[in-house]
Short mmCIF file of C-alpha atoms in Angstrom, two decimals:
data_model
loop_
_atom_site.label_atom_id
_atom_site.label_comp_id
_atom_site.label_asym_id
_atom_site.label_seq_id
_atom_site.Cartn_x
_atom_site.Cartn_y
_atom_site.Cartn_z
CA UNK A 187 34.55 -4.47 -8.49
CA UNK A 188 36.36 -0.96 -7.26
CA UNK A 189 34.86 0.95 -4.30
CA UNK A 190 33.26 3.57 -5.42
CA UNK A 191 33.49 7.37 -4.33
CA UNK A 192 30.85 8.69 -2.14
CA UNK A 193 30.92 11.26 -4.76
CA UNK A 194 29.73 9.00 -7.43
CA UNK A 195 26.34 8.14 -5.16
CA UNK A 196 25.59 11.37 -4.36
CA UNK A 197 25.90 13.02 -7.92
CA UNK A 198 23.88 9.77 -9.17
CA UNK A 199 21.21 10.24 -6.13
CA UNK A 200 21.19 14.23 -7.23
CA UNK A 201 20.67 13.11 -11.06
CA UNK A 202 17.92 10.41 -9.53
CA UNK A 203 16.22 13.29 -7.88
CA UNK A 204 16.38 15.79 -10.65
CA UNK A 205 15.11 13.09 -12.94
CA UNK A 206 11.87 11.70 -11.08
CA UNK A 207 10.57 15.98 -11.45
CA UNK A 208 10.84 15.21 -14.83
CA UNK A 209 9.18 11.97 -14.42
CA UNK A 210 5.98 13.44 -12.40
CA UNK A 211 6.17 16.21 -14.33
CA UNK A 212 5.93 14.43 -17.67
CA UNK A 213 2.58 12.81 -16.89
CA UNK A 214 1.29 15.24 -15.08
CA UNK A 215 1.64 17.30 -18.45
CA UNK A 216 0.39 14.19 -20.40
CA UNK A 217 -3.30 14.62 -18.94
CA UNK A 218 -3.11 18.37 -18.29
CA UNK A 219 -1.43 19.53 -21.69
CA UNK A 220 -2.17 23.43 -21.52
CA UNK A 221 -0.73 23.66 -17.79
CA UNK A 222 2.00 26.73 -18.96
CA UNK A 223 3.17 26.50 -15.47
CA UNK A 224 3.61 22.97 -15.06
CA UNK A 225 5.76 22.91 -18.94
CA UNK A 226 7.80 25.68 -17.67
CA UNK A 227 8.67 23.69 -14.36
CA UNK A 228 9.44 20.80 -17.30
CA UNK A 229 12.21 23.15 -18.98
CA UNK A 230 13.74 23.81 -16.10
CA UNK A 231 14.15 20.89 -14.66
CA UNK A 232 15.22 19.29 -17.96
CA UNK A 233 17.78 21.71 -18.36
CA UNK A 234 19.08 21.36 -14.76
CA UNK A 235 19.31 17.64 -15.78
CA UNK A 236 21.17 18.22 -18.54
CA UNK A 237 23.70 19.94 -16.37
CA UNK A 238 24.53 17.22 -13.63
CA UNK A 239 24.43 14.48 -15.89
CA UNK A 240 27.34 16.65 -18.00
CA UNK A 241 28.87 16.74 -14.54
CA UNK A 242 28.65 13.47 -13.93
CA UNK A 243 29.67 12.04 -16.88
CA UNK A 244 32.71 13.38 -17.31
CA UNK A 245 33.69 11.91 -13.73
CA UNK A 246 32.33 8.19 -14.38
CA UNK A 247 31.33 7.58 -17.78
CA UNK A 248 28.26 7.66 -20.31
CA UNK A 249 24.68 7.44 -18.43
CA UNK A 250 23.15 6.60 -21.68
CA UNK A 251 23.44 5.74 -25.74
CA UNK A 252 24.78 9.19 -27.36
CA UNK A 253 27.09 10.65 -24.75
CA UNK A 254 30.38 11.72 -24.97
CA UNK A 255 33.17 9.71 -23.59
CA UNK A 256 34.86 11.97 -21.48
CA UNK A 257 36.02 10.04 -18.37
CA UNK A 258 38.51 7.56 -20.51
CA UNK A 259 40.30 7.17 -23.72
CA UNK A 260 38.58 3.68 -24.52
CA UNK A 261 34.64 2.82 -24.53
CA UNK A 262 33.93 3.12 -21.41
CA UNK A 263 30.12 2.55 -21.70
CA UNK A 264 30.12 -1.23 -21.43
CA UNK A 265 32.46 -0.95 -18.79
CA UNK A 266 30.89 -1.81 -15.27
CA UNK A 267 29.41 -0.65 -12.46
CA UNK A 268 25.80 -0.99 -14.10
CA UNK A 269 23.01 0.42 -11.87
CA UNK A 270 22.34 -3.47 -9.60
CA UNK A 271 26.10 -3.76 -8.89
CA UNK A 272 26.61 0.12 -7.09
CA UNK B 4 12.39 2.95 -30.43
CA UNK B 5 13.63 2.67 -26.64
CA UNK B 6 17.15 4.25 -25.09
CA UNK B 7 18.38 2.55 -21.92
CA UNK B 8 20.00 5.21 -18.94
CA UNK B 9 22.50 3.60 -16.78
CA UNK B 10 20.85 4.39 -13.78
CA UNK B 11 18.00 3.29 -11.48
CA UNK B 12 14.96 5.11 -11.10
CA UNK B 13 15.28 5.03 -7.44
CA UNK B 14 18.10 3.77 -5.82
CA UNK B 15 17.73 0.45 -4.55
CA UNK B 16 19.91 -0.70 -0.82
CA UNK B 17 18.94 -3.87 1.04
CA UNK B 18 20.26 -4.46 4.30
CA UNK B 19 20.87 -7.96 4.34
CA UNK B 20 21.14 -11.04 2.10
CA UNK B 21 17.43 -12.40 2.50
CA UNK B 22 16.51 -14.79 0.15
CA UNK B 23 12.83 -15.28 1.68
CA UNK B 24 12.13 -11.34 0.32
CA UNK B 25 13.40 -12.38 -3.35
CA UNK B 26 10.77 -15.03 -3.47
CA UNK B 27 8.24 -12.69 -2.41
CA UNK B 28 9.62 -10.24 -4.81
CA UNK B 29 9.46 -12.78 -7.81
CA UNK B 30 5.53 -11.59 -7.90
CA UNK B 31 6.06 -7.99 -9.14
CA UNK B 32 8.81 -9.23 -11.82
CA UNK B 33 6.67 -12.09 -13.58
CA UNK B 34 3.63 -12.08 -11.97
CA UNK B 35 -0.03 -11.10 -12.89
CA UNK B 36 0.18 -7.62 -11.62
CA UNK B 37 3.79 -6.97 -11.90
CA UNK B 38 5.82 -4.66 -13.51
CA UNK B 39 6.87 -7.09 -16.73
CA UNK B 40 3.07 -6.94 -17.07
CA UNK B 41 2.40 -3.50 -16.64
CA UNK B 42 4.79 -2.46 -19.49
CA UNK B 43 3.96 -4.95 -22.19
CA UNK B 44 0.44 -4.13 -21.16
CA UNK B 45 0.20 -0.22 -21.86
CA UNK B 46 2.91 -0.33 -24.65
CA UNK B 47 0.45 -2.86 -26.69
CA UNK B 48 -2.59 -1.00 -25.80
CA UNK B 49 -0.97 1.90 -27.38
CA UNK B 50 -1.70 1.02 -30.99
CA UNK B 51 -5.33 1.62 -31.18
CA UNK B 52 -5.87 3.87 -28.19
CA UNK B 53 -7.20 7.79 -29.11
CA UNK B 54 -4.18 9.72 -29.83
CA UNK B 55 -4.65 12.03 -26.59
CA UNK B 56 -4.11 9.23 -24.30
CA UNK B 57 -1.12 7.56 -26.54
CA UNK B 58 1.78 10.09 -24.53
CA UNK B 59 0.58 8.60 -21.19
CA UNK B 60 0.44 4.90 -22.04
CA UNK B 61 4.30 5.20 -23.64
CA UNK B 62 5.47 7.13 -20.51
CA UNK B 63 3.96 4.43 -18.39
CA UNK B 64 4.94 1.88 -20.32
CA UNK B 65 8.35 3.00 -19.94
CA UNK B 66 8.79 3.87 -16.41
CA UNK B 67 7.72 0.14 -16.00
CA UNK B 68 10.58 -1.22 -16.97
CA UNK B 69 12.81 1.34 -14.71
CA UNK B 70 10.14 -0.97 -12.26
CA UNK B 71 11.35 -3.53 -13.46
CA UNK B 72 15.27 -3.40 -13.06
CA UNK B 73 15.11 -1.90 -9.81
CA UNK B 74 12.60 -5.01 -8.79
CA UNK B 75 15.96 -7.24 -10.59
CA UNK B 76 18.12 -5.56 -8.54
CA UNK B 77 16.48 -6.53 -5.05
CA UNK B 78 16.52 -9.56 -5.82
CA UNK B 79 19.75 -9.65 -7.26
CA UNK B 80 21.30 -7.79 -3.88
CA UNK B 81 18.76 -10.47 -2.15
CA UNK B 82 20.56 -13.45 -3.31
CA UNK B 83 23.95 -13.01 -4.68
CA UNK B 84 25.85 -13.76 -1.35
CA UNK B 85 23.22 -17.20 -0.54
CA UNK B 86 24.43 -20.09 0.22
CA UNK B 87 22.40 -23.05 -1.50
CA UNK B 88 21.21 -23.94 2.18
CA UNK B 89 20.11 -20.45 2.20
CA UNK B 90 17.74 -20.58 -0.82
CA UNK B 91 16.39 -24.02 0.62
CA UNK B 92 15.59 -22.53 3.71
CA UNK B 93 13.98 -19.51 1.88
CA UNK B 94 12.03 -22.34 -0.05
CA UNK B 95 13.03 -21.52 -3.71
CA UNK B 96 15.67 -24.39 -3.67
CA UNK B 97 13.01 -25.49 -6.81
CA UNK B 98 13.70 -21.97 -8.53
CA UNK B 99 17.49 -22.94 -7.83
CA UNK B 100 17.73 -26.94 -9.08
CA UNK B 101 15.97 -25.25 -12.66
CA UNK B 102 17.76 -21.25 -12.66
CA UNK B 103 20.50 -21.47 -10.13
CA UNK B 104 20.61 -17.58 -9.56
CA UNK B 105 19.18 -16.41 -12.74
CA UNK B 106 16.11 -14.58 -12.36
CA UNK B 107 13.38 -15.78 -14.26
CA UNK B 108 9.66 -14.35 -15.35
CA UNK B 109 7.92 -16.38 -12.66
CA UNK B 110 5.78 -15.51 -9.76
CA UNK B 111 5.98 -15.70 -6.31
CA UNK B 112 4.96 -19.17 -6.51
CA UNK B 113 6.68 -20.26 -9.76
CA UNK B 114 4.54 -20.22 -12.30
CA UNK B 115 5.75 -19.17 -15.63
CA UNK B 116 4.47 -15.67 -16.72
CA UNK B 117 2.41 -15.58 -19.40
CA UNK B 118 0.45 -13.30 -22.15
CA UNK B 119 -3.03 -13.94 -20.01
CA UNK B 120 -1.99 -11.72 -17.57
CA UNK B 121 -2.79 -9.06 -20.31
CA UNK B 122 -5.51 -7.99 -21.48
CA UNK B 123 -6.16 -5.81 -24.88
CA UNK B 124 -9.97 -5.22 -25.73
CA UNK B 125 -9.25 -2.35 -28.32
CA UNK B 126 -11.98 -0.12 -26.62
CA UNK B 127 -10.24 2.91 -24.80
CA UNK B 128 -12.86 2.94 -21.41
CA UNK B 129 -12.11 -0.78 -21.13
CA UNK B 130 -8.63 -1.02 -21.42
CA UNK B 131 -8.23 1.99 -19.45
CA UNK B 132 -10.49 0.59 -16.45
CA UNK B 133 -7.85 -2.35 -17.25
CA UNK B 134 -5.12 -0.57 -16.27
CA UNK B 135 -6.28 1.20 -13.31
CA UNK B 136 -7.12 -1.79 -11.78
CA UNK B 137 -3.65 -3.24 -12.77
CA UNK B 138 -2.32 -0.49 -10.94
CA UNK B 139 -4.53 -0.83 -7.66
CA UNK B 140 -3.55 -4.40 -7.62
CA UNK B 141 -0.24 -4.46 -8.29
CA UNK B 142 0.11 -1.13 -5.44
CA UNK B 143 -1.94 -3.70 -2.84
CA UNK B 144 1.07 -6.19 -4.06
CA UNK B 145 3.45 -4.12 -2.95
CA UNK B 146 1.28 -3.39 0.44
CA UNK B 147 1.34 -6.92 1.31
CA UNK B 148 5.42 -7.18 0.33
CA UNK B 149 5.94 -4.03 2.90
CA UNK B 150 4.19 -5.97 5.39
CA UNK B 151 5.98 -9.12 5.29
CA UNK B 152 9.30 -7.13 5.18
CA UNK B 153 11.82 -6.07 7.99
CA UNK B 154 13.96 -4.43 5.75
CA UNK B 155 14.07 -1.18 6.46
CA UNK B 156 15.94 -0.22 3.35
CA UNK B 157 14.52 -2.37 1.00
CA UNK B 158 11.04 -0.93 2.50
CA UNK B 159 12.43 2.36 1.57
CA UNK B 160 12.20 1.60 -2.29
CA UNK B 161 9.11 -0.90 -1.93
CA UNK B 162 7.07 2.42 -0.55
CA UNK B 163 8.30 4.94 -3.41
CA UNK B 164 7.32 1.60 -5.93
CA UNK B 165 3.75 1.71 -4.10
CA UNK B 166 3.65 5.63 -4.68
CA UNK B 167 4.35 4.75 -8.48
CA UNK B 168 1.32 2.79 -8.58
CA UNK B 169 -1.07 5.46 -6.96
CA UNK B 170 0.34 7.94 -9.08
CA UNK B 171 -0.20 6.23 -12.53
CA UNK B 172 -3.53 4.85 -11.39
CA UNK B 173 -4.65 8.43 -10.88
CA UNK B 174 -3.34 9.49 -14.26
CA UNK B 175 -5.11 6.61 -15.95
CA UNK B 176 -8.19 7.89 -14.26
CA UNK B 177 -7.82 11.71 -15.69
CA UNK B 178 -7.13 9.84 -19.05
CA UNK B 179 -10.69 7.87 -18.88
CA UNK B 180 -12.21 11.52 -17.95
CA UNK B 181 -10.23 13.54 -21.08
CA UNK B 182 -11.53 10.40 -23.53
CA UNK B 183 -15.13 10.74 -21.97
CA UNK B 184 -15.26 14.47 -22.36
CA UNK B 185 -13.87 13.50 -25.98
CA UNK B 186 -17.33 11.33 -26.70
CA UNK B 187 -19.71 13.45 -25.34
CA UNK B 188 -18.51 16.93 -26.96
CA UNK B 189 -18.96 14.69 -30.52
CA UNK B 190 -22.52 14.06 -29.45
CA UNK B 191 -23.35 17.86 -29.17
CA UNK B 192 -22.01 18.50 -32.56
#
């Protein structure tokens, strides 16, 4: 397998980060439902999410089912490196 | 239905090709309390559990299997430069003879998982007391797996796993206090 760009782990550690808020978040909300503060943390951290991964996937390829194909001309979603090989 | 993100939860670095911290890591991918158990558990329980805990058992369920791969990729990073002399040393030349370096649903020492390990009573308090205990066992599990290791960046990912575990176990708990509120505002009515 290709080296990889530093780039590509620290956009992917960004997205990680960006991605666990949502995570806590989501629970969080779960049990406290009618926590307006805590849902409008949710919106913005979902829509910052949005953003990198729309970054990031036109530099290396579809993170999930449904995204564009920017990065290549051919399907470049089965395409390695899957998240054990980086 | 379920949507796969080709990413880790966390990401997952190991220092150094140990083979003795894959066999110990074997526990939390088929064992008892680990995280193939933890996601088949709460996703089943969902079903027949009051509607206002249903959200938290799914989200669970599902960040359990982002457990899982990233517990697949230790052990993956663990092994994939052993030598077979390396995995007998390690003492899982017996997981080798049957899987070479597949990984299998085993524990730590090789017994096949199975449905046991899960229960499903079909009353909320008790399969919610169920799953907080899953949770406190499977974060002592990764306790004793931080102890044993001198990986400092496995050890990294082992204690935000552990975290994990507090963190649902404490959201299972407010979920057991929303259901109870639940039952005793219907006896006042």
């Amino acid at each position: 397998m290709e080296q990889l760009p530093q780039e590509y782990y620290q956009l992917l550690e960004e997205i990680q980060s960006v991605d666990f808020v949502i995570v806590e978040l989501t629970l969080y909300l779960d049990t406290h439902p009618d926590d307006y503060n805590a849902l409008q943390q949710y919106n913005q951290f979902a829509a910052y999410s949005k953003k990198l991964k729309d970054n990031f996937e036109s530099l290396f390829g579809p993170l999930e089912q449904g995204s564009l194909i920017k990065n290549t001309d051919y399907w470049s979603w089965s395409s390695s490196p899957w998240p054990w090989q980086v | 239905m379920w949507k796969y993100e080709k990413k880790l939860q966390y990401p997952v670095k190991v220092s150094t090709c140990n083979p003795t911290l894959a066999k110990y890591l074997i526990e939390q991918y088929g064992g008892a309390d680990g995280e193939l158990a933890a996601a088949l558990r709460y996703l089943n329980q969902r079903y027949t559990i009051p509607d206002k805990v249903v959200g938290l058992l799914t989200d669970i369920g599902t960040e359990e299997f982002a457990h899982l791969e990233m517990i697949a990729t230790m052990i993956y990073k663990l092994t994939k430069d052993a030598t077979p002399e390396q995995l007998k040393e390690a003492g899982i030349d017996a997981h080798y003879v049957n899987h070479d370096k597949a990984l299998f649903y085993h524990n730590a020492a090789g017994a096949p998982f199975t449905a046991t390990y899960i229960q499903a009573k079909g009353d909320p308090i008790a399969d919610l007391y169920e799953d907080i205990a899953a949770e406190e066992k499977a974060r002592a599990t990764y306790q004793w797996i931080i102890d044993l290791s001198d990986d400092p960046d496995l050890n990294d990912s082992l204690r935000f796993l552990r975290e994990r575990e507090v963190v649902h176990s404490q959201r299972f708990r407010e979920a057991v206090e929303i259901l109870k509120e639940e039952r005793d505002r219907k006896k006042i009515f």
